[in-house]
PDB file of C-alpha atoms in Angstrom:
ATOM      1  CA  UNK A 240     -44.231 -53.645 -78.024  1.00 45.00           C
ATOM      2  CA  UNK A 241     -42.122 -51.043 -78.167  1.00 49.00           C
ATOM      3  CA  UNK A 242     -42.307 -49.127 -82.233  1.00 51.00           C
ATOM      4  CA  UNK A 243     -38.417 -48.637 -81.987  1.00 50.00           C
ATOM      5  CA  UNK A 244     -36.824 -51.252 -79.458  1.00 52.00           C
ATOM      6  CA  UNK A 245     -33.585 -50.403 -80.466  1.00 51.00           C
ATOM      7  CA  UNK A 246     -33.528 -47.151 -80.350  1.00 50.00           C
ATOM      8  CA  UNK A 247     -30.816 -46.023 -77.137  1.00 51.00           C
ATOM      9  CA  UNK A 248     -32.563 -44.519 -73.749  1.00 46.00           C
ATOM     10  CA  UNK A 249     -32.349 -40.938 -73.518  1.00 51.00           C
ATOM     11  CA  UNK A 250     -29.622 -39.094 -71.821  1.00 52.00           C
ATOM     12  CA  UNK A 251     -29.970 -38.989 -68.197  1.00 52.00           C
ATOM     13  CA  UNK A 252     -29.613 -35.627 -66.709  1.00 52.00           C
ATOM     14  CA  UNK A 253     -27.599 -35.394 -63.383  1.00 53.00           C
ATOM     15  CA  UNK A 254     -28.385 -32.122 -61.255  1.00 52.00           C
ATOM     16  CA  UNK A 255     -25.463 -30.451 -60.672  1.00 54.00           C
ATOM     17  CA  UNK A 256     -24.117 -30.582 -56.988  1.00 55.00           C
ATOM     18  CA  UNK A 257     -21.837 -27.443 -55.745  1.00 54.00           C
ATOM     19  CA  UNK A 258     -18.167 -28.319 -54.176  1.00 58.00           C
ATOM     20  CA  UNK A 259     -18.322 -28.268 -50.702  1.00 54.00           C
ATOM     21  CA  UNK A 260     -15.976 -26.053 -49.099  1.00 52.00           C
ATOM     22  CA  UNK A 261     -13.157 -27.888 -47.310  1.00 53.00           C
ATOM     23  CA  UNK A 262     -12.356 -26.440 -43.838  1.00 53.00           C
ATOM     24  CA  UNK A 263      -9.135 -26.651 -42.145  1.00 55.00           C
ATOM     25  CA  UNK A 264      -8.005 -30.475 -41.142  1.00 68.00           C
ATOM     26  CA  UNK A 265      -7.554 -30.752 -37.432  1.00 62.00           C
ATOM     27  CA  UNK A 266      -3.881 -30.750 -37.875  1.00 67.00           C
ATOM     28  CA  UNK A 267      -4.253 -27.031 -39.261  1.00 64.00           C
ATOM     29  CA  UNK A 268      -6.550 -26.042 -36.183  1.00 64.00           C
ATOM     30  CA  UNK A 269      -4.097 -27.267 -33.789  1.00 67.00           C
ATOM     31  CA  UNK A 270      -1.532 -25.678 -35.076  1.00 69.00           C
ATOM     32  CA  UNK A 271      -3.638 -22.445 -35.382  1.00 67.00           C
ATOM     33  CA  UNK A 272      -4.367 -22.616 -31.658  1.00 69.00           C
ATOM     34  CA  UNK A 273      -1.177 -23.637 -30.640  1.00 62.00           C
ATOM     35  CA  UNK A 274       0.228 -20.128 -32.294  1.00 62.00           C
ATOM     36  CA  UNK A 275      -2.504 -17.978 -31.122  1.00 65.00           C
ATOM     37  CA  UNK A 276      -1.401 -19.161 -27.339  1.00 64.00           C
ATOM     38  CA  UNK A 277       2.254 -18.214 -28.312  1.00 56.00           C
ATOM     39  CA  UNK A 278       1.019 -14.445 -28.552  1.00 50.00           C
ATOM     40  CA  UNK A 279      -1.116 -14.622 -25.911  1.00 49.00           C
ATOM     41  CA  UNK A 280       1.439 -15.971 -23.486  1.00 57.00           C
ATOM     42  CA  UNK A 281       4.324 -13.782 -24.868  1.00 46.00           C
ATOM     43  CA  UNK A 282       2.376 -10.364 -24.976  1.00 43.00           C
ATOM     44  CA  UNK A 283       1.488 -11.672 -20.958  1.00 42.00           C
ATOM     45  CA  UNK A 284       5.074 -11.921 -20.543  1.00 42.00           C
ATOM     46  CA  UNK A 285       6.268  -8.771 -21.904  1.00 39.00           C
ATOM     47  CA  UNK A 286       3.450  -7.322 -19.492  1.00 37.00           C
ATOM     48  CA  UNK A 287       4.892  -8.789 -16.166  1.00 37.00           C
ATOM     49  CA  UNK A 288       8.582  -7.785 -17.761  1.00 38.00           C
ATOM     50  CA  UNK A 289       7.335  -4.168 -18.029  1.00 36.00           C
ATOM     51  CA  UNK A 290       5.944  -4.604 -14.656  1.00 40.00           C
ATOM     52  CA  UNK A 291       8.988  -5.948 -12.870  1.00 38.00           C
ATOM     53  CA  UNK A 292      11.685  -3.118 -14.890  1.00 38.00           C
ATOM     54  CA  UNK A 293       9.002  -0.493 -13.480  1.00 38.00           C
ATOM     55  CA  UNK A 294       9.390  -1.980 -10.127  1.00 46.00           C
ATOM     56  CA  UNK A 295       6.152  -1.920  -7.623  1.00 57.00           C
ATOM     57  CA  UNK A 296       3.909   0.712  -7.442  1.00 81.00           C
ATOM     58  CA  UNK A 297       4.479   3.703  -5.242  1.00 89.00           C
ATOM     59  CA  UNK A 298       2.691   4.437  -2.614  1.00 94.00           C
ATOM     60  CA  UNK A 299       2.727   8.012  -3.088  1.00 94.00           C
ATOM     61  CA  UNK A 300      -0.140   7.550  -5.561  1.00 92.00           C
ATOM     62  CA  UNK A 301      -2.631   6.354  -3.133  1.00 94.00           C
ATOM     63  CA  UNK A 302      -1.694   9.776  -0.775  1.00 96.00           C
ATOM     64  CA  UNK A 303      -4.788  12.421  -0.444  1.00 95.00           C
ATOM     65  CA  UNK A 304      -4.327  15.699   0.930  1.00 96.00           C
ATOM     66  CA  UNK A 305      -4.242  15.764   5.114  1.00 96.00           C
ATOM     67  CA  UNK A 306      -2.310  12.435   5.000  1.00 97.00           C
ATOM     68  CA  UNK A 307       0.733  12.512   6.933  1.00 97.00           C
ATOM     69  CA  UNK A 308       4.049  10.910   5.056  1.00 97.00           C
ATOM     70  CA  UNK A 309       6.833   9.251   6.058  1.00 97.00           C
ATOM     71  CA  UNK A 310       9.974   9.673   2.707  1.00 96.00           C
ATOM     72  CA  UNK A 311      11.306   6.807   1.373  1.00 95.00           C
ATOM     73  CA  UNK A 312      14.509   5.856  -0.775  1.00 93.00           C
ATOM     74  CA  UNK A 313      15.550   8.683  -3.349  1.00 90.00           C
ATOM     75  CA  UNK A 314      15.992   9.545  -7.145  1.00 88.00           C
ATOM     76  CA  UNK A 315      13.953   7.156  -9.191  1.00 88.00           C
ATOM     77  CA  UNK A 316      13.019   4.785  -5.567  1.00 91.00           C
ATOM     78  CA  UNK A 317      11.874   8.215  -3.638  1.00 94.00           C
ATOM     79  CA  UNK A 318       8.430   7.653  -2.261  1.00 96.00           C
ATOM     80  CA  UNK A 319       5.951   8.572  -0.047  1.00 96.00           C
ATOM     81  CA  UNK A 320       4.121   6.496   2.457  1.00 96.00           C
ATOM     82  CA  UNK A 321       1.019   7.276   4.255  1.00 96.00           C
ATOM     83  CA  UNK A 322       1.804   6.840   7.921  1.00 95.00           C
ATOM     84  CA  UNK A 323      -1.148   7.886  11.087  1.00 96.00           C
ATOM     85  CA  UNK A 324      -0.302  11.856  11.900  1.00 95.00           C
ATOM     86  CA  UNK A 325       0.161  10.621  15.450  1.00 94.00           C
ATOM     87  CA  UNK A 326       3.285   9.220  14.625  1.00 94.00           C
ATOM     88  CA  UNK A 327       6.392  10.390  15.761  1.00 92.00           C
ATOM     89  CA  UNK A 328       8.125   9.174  12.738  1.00 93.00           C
ATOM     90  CA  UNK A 329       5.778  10.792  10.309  1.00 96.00           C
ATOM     91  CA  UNK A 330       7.492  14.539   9.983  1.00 97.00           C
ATOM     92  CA  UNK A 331       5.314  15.894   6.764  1.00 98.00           C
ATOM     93  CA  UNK A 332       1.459  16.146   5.952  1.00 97.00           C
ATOM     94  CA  UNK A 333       0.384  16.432   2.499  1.00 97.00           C
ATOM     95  CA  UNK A 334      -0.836  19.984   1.876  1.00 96.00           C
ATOM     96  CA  UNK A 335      -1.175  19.512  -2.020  1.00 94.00           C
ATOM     97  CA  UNK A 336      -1.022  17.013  -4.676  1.00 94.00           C
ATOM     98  CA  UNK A 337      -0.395  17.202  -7.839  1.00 93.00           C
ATOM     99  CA  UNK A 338       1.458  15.663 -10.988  1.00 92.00           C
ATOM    100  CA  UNK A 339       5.231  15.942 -11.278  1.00 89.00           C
ATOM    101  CA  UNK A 340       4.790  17.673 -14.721  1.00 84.00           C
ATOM    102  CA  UNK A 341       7.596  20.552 -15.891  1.00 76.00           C
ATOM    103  CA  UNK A 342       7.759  23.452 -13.719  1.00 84.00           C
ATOM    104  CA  UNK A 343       5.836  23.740 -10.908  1.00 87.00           C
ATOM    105  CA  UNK A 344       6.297  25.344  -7.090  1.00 90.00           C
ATOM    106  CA  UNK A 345       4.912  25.045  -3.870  1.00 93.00           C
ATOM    107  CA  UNK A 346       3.787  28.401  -1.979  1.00 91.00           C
ATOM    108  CA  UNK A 347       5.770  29.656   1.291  1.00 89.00           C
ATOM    109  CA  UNK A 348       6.371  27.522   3.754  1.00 92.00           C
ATOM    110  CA  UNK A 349       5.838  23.734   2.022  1.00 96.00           C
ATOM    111  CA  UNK A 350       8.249  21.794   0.939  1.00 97.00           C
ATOM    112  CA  UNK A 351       8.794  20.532  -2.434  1.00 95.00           C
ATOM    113  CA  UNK A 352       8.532  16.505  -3.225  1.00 96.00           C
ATOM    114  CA  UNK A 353       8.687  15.146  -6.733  1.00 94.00           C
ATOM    115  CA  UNK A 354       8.157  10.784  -6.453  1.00 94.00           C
ATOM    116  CA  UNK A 355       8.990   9.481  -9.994  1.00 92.00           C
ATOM    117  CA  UNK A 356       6.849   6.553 -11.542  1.00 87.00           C
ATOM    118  CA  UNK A 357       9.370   5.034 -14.495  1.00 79.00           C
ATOM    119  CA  UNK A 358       7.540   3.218 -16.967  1.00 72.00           C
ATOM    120  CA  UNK A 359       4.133   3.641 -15.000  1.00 59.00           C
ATOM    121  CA  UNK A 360       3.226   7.405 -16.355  1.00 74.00           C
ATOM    122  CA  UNK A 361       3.696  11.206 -14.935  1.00 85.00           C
ATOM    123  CA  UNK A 362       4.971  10.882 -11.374  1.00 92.00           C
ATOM    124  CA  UNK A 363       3.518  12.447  -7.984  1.00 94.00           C
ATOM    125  CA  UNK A 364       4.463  15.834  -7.145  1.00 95.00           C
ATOM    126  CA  UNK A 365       3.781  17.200  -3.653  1.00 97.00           C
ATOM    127  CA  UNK A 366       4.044  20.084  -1.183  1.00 97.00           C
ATOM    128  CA  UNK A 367       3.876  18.918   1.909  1.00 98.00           C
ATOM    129  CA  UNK A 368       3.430  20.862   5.220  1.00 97.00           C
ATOM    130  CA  UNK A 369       5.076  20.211   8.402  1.00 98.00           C
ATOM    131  CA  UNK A 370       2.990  17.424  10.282  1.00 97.00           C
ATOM    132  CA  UNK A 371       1.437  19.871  13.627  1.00 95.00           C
ATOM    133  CA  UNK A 372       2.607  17.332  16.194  1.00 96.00           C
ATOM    134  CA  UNK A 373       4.051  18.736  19.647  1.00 97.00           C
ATOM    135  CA  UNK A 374       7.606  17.425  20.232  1.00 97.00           C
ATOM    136  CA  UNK A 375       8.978  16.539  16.879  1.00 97.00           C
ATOM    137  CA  UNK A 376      12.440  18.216  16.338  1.00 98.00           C
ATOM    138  CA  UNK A 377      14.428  19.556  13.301  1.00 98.00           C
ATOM    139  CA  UNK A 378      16.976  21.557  12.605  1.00 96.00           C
ATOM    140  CA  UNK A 379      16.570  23.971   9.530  1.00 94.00           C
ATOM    141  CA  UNK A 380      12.162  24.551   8.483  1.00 96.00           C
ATOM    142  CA  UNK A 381      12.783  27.905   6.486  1.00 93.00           C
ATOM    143  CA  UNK A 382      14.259  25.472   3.509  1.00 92.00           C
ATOM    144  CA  UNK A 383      12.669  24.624   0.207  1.00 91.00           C
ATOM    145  CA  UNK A 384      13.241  20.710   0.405  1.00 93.00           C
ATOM    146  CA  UNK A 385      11.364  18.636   3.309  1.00 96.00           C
ATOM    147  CA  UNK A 386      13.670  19.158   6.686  1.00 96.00           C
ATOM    148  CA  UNK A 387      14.928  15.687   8.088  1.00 95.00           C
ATOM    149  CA  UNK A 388      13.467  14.960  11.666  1.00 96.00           C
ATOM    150  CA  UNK A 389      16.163  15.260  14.262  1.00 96.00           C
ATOM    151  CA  UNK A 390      16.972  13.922  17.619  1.00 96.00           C
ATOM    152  CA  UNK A 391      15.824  16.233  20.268  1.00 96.00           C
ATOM    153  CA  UNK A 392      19.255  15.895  22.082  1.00 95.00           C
ATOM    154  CA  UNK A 393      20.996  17.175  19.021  1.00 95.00           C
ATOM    155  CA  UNK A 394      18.007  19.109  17.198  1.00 97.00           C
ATOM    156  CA  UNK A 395      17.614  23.414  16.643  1.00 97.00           C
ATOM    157  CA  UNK A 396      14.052  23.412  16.786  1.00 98.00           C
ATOM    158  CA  UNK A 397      11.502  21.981  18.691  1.00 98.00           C
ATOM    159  CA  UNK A 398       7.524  21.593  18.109  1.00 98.00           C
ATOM    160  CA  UNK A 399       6.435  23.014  21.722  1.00 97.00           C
ATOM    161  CA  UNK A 400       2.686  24.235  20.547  1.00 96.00           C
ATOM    162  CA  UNK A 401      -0.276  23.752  17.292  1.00 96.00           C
ATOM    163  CA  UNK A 402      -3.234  25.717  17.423  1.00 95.00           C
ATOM    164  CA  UNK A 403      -5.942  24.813  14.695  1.00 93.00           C
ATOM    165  CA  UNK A 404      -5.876  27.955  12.776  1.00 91.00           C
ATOM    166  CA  UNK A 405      -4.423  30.186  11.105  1.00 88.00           C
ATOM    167  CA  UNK A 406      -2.234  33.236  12.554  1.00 77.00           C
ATOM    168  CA  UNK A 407      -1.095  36.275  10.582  1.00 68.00           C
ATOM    169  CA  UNK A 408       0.804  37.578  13.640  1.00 62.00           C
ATOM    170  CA  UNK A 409       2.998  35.519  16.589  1.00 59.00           C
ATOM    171  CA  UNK A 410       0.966  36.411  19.239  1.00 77.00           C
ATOM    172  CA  UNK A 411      -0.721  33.101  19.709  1.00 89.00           C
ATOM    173  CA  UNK A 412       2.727  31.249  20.282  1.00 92.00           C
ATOM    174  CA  UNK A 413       4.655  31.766  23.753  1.00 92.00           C
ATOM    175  CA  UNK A 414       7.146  34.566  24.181  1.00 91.00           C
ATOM    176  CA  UNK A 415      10.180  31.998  23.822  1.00 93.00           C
ATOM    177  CA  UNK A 416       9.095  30.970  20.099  1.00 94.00           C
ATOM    178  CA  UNK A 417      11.881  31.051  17.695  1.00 95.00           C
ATOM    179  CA  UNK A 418      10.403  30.252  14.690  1.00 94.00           C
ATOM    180  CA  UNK A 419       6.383  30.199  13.948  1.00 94.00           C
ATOM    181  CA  UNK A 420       4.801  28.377  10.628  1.00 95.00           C
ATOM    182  CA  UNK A 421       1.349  29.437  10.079  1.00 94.00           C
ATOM    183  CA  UNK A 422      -1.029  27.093   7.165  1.00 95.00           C
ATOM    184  CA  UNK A 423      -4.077  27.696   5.490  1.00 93.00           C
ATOM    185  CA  UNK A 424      -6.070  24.942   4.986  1.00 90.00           C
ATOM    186  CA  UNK A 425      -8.300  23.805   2.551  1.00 82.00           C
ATOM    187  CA  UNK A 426     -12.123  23.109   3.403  1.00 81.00           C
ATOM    188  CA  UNK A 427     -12.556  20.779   0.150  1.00 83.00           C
ATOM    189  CA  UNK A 428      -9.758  18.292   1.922  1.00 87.00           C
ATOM    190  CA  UNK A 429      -8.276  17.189   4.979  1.00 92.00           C
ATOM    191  CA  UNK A 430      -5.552  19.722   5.444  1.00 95.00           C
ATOM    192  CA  UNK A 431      -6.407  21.863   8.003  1.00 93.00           C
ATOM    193  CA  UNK A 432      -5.089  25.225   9.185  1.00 94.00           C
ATOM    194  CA  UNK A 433      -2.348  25.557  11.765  1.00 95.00           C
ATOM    195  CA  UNK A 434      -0.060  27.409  13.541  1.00 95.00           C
ATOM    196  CA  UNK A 435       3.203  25.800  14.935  1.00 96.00           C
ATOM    197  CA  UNK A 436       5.642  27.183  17.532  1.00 96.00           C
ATOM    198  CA  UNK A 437       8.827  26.295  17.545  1.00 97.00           C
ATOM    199  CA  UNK A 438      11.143  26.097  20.596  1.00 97.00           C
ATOM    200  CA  UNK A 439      14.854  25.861  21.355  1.00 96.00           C
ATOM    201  CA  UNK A 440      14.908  22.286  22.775  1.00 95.00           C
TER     202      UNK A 440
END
């Protein structure tokens, strides 16, 4: 027997259990997600907005130097398209490239081309060279800006001989030449040297 059967049990000592942390409901989460593909979505539209105000991307950029050009559009649609040097619509071959940046000048003889790339960066700047292709026709080539090709009918000048090098006199174009262009090219690229006699068509 028991000495003190009435005396009461003694207390009962419950370890302590720590609060589990409640995470967020599913309700929370889906609303969570639901935002976070909001952003996602609208910064992806504001990317293809920016895209379509800048308009495509010129062509201009993808140019090396040696690649003959046909020019496109003007102001901020100018461009410049790579076209085969064979061509008889492709009038210009890229002599240097470069970034339309401030000041800059091409050296006696090229012509100046600036392509503008809104929204996309510094645009393309260019001197390009006359492409050295027997029979195509202009009128002025002693200008600063890239001479239109002309009709032959209509045209002053005429393409009537290239020879790959470089002359510092006439002497390797006929006796009828009136006008000679003479480039030096560049042996890191594919602009070659030229010389190109002009004719009265």
């Amino acid at each position: 027997m028991p000495e003190n059967p009435g005396a009461p049990f003694p207390p009962q000592h419950t370890p302590h259990q720590p609060r589990k942390k409640k995470g967020f409901s599913f309700k929370v989460q889906m609303i969570l997600l639901a935002a976070s593909l909001v952003v996602a979505i609208g910064g992806f539209a504001v990317i293809i907005t920016l895209n379509n105000i800048a308009g495509p991307e010129k062509q201009a950029k993808t140019l090396s130097e040696g690649d003959c050009v046909v020019l496109t559009g003007s102001g901020e649609e100018a461009d410049a398209v790579p076209t085969g040097c064979d061509s008889p619509q492709a009038p210009y071959t890229v002599g240097l490239i470069g970034v339309d940046k401030g000041e800059w000048s091409c050296d006696n003889r090229f012509y100046k081309y600036a392509v503008p790339t809104p929204l996309r960066g510094e645009g393309v700047g260019l001197c390009l060279a006359i492409n050295a292709q027997v029979g195509l026709c202009f009128d002025d080539v002693a200008t600063k800006t890239p001479p239109p090709l002309k009709d032959c009918g209509s045209a002053r000048l005429k393409i009537s001989e290239v020879f790959p090098r470089t002359s510092v006199e006439e002497s390797l174009c006929a006796d009828d030449s009136v006008e000679v262009i003479s480039y030096v090219g560049n042996e890191t690229s594919k602009f070659k040297s030229a010389t190109i006699c002009f004719v009265t068509p």
